[in-house]
PDB file of C-alpha atoms in Angstrom:
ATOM      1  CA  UNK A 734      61.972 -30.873  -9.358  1.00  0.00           C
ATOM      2  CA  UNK A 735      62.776 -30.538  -5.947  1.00  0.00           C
ATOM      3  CA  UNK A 736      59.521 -29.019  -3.597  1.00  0.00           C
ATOM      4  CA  UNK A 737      60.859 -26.610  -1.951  1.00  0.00           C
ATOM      5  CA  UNK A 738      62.279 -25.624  -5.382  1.00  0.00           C
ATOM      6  CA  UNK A 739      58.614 -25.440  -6.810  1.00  0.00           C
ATOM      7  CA  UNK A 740      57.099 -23.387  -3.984  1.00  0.00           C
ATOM      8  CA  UNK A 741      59.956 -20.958  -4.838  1.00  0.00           C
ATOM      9  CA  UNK A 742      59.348 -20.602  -8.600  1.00  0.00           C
ATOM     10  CA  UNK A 743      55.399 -20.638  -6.979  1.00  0.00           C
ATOM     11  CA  UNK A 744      56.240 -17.540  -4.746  1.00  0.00           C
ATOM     12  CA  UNK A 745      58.088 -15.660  -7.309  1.00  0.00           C
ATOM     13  CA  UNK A 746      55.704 -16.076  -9.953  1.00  0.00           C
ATOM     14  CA  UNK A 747      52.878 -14.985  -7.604  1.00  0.00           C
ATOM     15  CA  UNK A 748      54.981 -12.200  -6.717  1.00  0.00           C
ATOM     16  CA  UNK A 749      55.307 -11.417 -10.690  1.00  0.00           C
ATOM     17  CA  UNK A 750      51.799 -11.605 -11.363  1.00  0.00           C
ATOM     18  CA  UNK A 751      50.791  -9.257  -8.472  1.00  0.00           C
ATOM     19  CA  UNK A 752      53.064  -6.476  -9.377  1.00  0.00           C
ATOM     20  CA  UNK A 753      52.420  -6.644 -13.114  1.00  0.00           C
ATOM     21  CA  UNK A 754      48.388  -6.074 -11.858  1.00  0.00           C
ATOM     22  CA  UNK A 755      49.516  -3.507  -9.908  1.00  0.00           C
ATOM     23  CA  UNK A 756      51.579  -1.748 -13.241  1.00  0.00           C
ATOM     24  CA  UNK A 757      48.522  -2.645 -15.563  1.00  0.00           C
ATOM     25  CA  UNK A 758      46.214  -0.590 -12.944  1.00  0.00           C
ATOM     26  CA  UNK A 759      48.875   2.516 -12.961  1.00  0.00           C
ATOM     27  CA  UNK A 760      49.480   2.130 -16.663  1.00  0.00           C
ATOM     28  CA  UNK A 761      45.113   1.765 -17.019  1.00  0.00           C
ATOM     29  CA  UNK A 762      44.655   4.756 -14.773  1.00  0.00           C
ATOM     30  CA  UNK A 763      47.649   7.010 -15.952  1.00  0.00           C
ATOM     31  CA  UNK A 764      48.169   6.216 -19.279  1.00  0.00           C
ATOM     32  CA  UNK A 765      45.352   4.781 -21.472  1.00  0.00           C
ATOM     33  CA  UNK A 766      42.391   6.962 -22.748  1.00  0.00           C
ATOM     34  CA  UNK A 767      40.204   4.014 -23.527  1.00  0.00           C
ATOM     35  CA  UNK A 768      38.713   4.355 -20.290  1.00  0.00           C
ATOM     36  CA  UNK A 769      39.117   8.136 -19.995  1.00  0.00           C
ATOM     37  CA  UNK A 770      35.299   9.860 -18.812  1.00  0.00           C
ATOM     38  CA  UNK A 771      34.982  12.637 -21.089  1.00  0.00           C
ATOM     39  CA  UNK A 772      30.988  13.507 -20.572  1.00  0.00           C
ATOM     40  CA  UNK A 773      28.397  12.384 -18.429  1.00  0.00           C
ATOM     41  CA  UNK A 774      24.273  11.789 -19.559  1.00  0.00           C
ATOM     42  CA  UNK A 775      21.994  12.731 -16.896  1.00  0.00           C
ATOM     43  CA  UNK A 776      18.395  11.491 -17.902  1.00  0.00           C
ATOM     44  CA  UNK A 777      15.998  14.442 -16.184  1.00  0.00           C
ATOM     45  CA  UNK A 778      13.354  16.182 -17.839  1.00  0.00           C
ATOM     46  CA  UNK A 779      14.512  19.486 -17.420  1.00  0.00           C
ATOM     47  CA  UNK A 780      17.294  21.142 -19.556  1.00  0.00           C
ATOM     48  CA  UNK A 781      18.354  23.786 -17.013  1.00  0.00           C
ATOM     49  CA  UNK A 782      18.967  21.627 -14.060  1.00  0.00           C
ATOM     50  CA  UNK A 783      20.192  18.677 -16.164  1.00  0.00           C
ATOM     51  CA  UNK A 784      22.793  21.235 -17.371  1.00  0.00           C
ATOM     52  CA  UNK A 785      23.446  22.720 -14.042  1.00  0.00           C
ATOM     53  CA  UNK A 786      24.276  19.077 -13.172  1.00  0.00           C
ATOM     54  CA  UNK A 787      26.947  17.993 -16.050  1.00  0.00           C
ATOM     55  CA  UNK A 788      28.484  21.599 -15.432  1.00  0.00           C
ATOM     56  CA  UNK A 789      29.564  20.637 -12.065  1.00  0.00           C
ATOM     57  CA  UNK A 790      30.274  16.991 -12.746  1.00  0.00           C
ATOM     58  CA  UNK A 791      32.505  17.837 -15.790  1.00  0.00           C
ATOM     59  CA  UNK A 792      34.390  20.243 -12.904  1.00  0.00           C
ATOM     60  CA  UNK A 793      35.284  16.880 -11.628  1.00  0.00           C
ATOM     61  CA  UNK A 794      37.321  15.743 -14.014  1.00  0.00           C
ATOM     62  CA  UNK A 795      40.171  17.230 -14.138  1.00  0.00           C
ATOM     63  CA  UNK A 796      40.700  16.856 -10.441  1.00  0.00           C
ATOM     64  CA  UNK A 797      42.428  14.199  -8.330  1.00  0.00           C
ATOM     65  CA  UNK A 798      42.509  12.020  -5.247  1.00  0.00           C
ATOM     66  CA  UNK A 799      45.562  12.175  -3.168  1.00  0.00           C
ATOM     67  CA  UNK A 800      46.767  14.865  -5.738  1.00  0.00           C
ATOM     68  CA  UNK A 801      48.105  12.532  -8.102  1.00  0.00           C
ATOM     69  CA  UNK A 802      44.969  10.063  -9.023  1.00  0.00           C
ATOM     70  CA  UNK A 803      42.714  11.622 -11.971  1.00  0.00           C
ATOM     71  CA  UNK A 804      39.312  11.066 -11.314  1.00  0.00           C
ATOM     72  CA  UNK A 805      38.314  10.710 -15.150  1.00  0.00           C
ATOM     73  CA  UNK A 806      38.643   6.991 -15.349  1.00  0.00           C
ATOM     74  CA  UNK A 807      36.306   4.188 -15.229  1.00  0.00           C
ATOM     75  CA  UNK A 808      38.409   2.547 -12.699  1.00  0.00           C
ATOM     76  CA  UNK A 809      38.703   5.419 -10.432  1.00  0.00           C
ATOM     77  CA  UNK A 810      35.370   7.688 -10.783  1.00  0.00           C
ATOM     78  CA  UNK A 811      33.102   8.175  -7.537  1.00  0.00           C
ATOM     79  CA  UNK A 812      29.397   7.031  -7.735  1.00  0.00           C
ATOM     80  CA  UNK A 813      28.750   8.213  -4.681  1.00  0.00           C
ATOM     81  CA  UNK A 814      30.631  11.816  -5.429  1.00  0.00           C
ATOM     82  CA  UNK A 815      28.388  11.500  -8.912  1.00  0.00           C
ATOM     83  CA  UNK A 816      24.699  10.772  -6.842  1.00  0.00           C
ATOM     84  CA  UNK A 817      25.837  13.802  -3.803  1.00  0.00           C
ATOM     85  CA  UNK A 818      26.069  16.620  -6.953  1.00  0.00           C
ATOM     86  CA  UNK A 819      23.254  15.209  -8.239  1.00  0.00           C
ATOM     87  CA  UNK A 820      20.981  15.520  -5.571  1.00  0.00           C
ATOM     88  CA  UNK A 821      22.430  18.591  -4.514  1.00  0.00           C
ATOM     89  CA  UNK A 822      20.985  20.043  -7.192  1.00  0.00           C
ATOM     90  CA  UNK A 823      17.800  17.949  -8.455  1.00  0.00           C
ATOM     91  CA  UNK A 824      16.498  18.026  -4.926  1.00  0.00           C
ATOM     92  CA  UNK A 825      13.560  16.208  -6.122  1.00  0.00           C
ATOM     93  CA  UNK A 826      15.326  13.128  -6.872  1.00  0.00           C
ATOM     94  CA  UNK A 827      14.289   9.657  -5.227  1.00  0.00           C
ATOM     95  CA  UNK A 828      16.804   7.367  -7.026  1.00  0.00           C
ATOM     96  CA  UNK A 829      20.064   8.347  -8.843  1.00  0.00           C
ATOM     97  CA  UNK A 830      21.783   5.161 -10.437  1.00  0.00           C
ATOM     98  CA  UNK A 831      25.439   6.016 -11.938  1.00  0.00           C
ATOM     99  CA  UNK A 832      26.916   3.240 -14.190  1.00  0.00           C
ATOM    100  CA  UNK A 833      28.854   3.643 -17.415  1.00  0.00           C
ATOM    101  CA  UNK A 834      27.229   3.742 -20.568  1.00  0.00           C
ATOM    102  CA  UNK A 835      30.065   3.318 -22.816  1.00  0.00           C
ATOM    103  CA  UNK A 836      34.052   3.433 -21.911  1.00  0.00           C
ATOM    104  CA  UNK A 837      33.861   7.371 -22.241  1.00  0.00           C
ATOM    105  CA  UNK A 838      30.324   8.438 -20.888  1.00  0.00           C
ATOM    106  CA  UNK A 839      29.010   8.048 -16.988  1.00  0.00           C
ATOM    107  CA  UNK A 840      25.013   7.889 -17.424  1.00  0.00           C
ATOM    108  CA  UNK A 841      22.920   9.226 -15.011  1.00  0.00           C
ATOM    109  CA  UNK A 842      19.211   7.661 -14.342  1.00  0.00           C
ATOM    110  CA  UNK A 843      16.938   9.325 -12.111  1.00  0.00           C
ATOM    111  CA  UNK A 844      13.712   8.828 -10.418  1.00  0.00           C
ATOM    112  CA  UNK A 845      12.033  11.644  -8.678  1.00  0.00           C
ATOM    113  CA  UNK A 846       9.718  11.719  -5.549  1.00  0.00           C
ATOM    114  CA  UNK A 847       5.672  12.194  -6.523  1.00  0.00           C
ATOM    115  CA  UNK A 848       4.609  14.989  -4.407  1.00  0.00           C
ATOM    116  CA  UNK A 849       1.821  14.620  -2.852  1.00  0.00           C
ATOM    117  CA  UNK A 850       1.297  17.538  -0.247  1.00  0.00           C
ATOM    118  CA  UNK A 851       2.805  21.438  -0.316  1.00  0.00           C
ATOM    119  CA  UNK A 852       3.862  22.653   2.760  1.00  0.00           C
ATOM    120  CA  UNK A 853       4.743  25.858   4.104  1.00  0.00           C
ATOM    121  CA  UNK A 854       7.963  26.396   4.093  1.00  0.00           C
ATOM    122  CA  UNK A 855       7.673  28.731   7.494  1.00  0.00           C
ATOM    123  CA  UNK A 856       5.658  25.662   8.917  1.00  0.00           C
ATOM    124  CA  UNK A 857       7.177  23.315  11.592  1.00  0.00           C
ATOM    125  CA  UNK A 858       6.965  19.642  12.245  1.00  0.00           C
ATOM    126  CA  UNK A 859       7.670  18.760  15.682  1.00  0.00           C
ATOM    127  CA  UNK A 860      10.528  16.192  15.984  1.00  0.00           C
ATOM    128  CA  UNK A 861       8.121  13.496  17.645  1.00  0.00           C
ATOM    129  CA  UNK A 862       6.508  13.165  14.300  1.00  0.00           C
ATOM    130  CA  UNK A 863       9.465  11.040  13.160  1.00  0.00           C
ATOM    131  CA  UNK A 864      10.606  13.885  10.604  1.00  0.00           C
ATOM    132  CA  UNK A 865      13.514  16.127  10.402  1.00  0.00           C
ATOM    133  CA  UNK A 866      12.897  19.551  10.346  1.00  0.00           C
ATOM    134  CA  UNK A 867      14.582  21.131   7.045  1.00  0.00           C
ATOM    135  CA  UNK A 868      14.000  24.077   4.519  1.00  0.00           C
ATOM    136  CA  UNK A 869      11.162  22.296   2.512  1.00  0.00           C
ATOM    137  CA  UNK A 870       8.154  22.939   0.536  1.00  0.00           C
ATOM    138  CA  UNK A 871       6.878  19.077  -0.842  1.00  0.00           C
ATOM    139  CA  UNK A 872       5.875  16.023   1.165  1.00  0.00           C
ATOM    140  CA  UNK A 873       5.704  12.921  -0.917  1.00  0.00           C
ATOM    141  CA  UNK A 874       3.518   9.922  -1.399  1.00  0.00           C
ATOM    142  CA  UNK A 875       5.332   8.123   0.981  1.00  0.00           C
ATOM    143  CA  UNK A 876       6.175  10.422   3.697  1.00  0.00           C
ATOM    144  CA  UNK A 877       9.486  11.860   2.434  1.00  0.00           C
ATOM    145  CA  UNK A 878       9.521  16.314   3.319  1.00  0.00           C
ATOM    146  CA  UNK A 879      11.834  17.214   0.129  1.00  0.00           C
ATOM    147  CA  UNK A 880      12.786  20.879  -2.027  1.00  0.00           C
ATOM    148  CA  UNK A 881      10.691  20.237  -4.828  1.00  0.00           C
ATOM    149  CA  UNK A 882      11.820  21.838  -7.984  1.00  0.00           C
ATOM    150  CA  UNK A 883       8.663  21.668 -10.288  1.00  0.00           C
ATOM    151  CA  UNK A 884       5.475  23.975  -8.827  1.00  0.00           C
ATOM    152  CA  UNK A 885       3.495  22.533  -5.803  1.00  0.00           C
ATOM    153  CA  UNK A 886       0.826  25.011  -5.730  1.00  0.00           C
ATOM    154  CA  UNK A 887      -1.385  22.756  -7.375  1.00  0.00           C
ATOM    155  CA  UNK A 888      -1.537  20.206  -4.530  1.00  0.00           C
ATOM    156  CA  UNK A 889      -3.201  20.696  -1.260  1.00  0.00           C
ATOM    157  CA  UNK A 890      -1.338  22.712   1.666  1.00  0.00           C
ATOM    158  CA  UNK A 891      -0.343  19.838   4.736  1.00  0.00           C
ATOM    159  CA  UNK A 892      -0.683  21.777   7.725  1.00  0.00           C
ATOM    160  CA  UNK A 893       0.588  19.438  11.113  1.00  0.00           C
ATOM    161  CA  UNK A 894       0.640  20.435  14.860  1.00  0.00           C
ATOM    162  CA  UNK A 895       3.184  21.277  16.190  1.00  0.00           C
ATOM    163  CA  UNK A 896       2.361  19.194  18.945  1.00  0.00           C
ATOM    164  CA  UNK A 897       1.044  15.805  17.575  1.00  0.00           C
ATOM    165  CA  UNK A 898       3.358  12.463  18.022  1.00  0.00           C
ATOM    166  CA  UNK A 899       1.543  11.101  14.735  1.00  0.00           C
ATOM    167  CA  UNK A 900       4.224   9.328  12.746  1.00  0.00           C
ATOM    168  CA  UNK A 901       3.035  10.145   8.970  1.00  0.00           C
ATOM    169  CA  UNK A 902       4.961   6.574   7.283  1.00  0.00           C
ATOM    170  CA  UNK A 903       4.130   5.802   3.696  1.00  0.00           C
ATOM    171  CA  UNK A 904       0.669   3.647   4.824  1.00  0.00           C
ATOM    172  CA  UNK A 905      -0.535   6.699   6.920  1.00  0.00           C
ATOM    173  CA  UNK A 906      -0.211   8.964   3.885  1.00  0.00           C
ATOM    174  CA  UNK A 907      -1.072   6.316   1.295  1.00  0.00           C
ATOM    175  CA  UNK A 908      -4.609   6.509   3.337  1.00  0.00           C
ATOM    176  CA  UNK A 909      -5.189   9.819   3.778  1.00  0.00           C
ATOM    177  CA  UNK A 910      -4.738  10.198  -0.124  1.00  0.00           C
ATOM    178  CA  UNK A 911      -6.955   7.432  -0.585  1.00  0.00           C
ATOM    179  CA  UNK A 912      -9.564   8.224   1.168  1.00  0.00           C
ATOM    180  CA  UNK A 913      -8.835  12.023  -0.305  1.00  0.00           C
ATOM    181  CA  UNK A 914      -9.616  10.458  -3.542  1.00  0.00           C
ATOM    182  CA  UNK A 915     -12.794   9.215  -2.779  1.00  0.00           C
ATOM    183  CA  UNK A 916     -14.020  12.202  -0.867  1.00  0.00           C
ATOM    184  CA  UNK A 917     -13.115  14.764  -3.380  1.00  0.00           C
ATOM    185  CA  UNK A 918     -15.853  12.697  -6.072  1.00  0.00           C
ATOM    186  CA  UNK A 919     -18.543  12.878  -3.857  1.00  0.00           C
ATOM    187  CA  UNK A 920     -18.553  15.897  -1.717  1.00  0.00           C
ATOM    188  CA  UNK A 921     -16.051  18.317  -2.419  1.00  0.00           C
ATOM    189  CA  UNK A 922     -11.982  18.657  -3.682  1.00  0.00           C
ATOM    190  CA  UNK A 923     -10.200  19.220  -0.461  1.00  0.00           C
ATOM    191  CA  UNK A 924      -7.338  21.935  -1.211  1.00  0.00           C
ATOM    192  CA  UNK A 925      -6.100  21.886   2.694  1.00  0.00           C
ATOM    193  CA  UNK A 926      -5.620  19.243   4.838  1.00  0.00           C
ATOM    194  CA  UNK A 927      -4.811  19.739   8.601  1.00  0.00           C
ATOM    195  CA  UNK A 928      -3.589  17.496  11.453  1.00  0.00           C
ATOM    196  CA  UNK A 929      -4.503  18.779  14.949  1.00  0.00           C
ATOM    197  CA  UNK A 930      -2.315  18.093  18.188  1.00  0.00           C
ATOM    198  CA  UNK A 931      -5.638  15.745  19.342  1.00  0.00           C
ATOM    199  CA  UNK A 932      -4.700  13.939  15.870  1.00  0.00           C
ATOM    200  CA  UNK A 933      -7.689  14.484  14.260  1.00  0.00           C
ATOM    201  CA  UNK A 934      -7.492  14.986  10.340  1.00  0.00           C
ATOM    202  CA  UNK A 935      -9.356  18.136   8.582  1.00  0.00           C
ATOM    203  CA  UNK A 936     -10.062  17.945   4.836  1.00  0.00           C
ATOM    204  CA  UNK A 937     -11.345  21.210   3.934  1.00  0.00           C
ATOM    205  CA  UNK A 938     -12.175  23.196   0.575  1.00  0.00           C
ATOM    206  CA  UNK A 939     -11.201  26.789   1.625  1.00  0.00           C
ATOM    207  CA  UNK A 940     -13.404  28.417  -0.781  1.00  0.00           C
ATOM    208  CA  UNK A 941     -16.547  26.723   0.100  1.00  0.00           C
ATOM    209  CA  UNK A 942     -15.622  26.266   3.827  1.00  0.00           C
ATOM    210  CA  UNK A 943     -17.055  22.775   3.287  1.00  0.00           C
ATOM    211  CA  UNK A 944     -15.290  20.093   5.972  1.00  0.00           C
ATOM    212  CA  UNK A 945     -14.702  16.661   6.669  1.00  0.00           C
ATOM    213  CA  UNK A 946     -13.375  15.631  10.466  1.00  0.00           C
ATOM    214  CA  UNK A 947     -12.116  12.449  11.280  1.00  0.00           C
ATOM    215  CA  UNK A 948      -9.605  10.703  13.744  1.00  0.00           C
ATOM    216  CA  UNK A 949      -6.057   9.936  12.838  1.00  0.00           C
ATOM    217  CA  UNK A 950      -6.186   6.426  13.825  1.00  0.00           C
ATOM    218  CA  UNK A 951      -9.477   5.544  12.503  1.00  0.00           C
ATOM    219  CA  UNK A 952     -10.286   2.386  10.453  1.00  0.00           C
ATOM    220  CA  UNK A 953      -9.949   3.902   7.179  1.00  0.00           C
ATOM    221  CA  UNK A 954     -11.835   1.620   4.961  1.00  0.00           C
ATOM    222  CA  UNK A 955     -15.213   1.698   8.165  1.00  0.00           C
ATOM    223  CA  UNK A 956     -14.478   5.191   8.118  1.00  0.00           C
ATOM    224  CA  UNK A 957     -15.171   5.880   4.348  1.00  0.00           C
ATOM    225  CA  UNK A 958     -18.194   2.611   4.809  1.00  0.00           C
ATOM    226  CA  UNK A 959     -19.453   5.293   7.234  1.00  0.00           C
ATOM    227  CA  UNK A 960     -19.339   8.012   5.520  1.00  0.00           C
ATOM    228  CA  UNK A 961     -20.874   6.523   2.252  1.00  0.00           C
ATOM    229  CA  UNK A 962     -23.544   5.432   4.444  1.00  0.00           C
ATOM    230  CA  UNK A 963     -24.219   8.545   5.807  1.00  0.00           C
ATOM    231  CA  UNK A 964     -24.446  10.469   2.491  1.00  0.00           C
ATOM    232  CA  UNK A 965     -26.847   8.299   0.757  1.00  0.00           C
ATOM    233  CA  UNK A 966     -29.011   8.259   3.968  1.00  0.00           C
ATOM    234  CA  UNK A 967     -32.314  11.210   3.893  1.00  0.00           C
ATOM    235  CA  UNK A 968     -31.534  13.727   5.413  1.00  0.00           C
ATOM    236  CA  UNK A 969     -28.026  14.041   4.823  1.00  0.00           C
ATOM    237  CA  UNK A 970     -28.136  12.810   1.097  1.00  0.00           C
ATOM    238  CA  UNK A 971     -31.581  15.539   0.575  1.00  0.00           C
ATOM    239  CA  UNK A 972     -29.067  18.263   2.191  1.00  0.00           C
ATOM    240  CA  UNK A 973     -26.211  17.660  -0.266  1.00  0.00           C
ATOM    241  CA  UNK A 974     -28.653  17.678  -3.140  1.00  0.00           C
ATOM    242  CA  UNK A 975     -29.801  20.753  -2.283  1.00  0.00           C
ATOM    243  CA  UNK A 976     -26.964  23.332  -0.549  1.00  0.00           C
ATOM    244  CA  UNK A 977     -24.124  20.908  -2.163  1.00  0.00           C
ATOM    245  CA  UNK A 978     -21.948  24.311  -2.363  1.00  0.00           C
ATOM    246  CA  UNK A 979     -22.847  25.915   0.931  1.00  0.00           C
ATOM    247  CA  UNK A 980     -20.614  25.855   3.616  1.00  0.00           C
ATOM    248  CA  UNK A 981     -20.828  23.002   6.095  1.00  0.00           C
ATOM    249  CA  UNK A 982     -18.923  20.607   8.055  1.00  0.00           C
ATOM    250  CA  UNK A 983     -19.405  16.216   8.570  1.00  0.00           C
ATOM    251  CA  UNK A 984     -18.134  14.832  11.646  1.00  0.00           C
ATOM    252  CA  UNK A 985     -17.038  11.295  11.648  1.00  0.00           C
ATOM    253  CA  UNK A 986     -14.924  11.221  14.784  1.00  0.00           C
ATOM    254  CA  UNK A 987     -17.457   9.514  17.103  1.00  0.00           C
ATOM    255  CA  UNK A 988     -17.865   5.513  15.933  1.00  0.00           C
ATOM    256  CA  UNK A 989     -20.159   4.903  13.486  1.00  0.00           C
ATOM    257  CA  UNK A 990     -22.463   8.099  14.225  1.00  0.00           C
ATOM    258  CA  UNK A 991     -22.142  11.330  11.922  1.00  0.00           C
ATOM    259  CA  UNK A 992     -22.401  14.675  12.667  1.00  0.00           C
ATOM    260  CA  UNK A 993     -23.101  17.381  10.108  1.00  0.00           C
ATOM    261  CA  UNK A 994     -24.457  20.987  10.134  1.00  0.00           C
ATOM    262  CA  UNK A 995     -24.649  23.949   7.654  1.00  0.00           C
ATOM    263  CA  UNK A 996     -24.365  27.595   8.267  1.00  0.00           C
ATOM    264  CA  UNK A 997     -26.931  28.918  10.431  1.00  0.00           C
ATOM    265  CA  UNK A 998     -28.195  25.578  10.925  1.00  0.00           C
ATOM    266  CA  UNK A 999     -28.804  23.376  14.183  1.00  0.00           C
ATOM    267  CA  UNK A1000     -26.286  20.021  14.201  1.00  0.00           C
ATOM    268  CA  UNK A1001     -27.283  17.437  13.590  1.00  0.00           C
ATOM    269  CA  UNK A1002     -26.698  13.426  13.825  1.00  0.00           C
ATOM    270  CA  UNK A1003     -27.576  10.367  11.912  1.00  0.00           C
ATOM    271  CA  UNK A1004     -26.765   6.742  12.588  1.00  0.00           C
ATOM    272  CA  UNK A1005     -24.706   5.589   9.627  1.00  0.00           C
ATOM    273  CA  UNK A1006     -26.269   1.884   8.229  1.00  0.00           C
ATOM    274  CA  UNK A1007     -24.556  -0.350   5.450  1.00  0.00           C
ATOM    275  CA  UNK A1008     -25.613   0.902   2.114  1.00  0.00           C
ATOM    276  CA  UNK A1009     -26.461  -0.837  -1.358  1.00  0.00           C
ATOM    277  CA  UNK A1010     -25.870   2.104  -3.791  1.00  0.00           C
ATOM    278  CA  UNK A1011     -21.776   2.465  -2.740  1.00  0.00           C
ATOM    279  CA  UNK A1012     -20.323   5.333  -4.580  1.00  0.00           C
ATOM    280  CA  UNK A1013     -16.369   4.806  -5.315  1.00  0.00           C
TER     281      UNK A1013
END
């Protein structure tokens, strides 16, 4: 066989294969129901939004791209189209992963945020806080402001500056939780925290009016050293032990030197030293 007879039979027969593909596709995406979408299973926890969300994807299916392509096929569905209803609706939702689960079912996975802050949802965060300023009433534990759909009103109310240039990323907030943690076991559950435009950080029980003050960009793990220090120390630890639920405030802005005072008392100041009998 001649070659320039071969690379002719080659070209044709390339030519052949291509445009039966290209009839398989139609004939796949016109004509076959094996790989027709008929429902969609959207793993969330809660029935009303999970239905709210397979109400408007199954809306999707009987319409078209270009007017002519159905969108009910495994070849021709949108993820992304899938994930932007989703989240439209579960406004909570970290993750949304869209594969199909059989040749007639689109499963839905998600993963929500874990809140770790309410906000305000009158409250403003100034744009040099690395945040964009939406409708919002959840921050969560990694710096994300989202609508939360469950209630928030258990977690302690963020309030921020308008006027502080902190940037609150996932290790800032991982820290203040932290050390919120610790603090809440030995002096008192703090159900407000506030960020100044000096960036100092305010954990406060409202009820009580019982305070903790500390700087923004302290050393977190000296800064709770410090404060452990402080409170097993006389006579800040004899204080606690005896007006542990009257109003008063600690200071730990100023190095390694504590300020506290109670109502109607003088302040006071104690050098905090290392400590043997850590509480965690």
């Amino acid at each position: 066989m001649k070659r320039k007879t071969f690379n002719k039979m080659r070209k044709y027969s390339l030519i052949t294969i291509a445009v039966l593909a290209v009839i398989g596709i139609f004939y796949s995406i016109f004509a076959i129901q094996f790989i027709r979408i008929y429902s969609f299973d959207v793993d969330y926890h809660d029935d009303y939004y999970r239905n709210q969300v397979v109400d408007e994807l199954n809306k999707t299916l009987n319409e078209k791209y270009l007017k002519f392509i159905p969108k009910n096929n495994l070849l021709t569905y949108s993820g992304s189209e899938i994930k932007n209803i989703t989240k439209g609706i579960i406004t909570d939702a970290k993750e949304i992963s869209v594969h199909p689960e059989n040749f007639h079912t689109i499963k839905i996975k998600i993963t929500e945020y874990n809140p770790a802050f309410r906000l305000s949802n009158s409250g403003v965060i100034p744009a040099e806080a690395g945040i964009q300023v939406s409708n919002f009433n959840a921050m969560s534990d990694s710096g994300i402001i989202y609508d939360e759909l469950d209630s928030v009103s258990g977690l302690p109310l963020l309030i921020i500056s308008t006027s502080t240039k902190l940037i609150l990323d996932k290790n800032f907030i991982s820290n203040i939780l932290d050390l919120k943690e610790k603090t809440d076991k030995v002096l008192f559950v703090s159900n407000e925290i506030n960020i100044n435009e000096i960036n100092e950080v305010t954990f406060k029980n409202k009820e009580l009016n019982q305070t903790i003050i500390f700087k923004a960009d302290s050393d977190f793990n000296k800064l709770w050293s410090t404060l452990i220090s402080a409170i097993d120390t006389d006579p800040l630890k004899e204080k606690l032990n005896l007006r542990r639920n009257e109003s008063y405030y600690i200071n730990l802005t100023t190095g390694n030197k504590v300020f506290y005072k109670w109502t109607n008392d003088k302040a006071k100041d104690i050098i905090a030293t290392s400590t043997i009998n850590n509480i965690h």
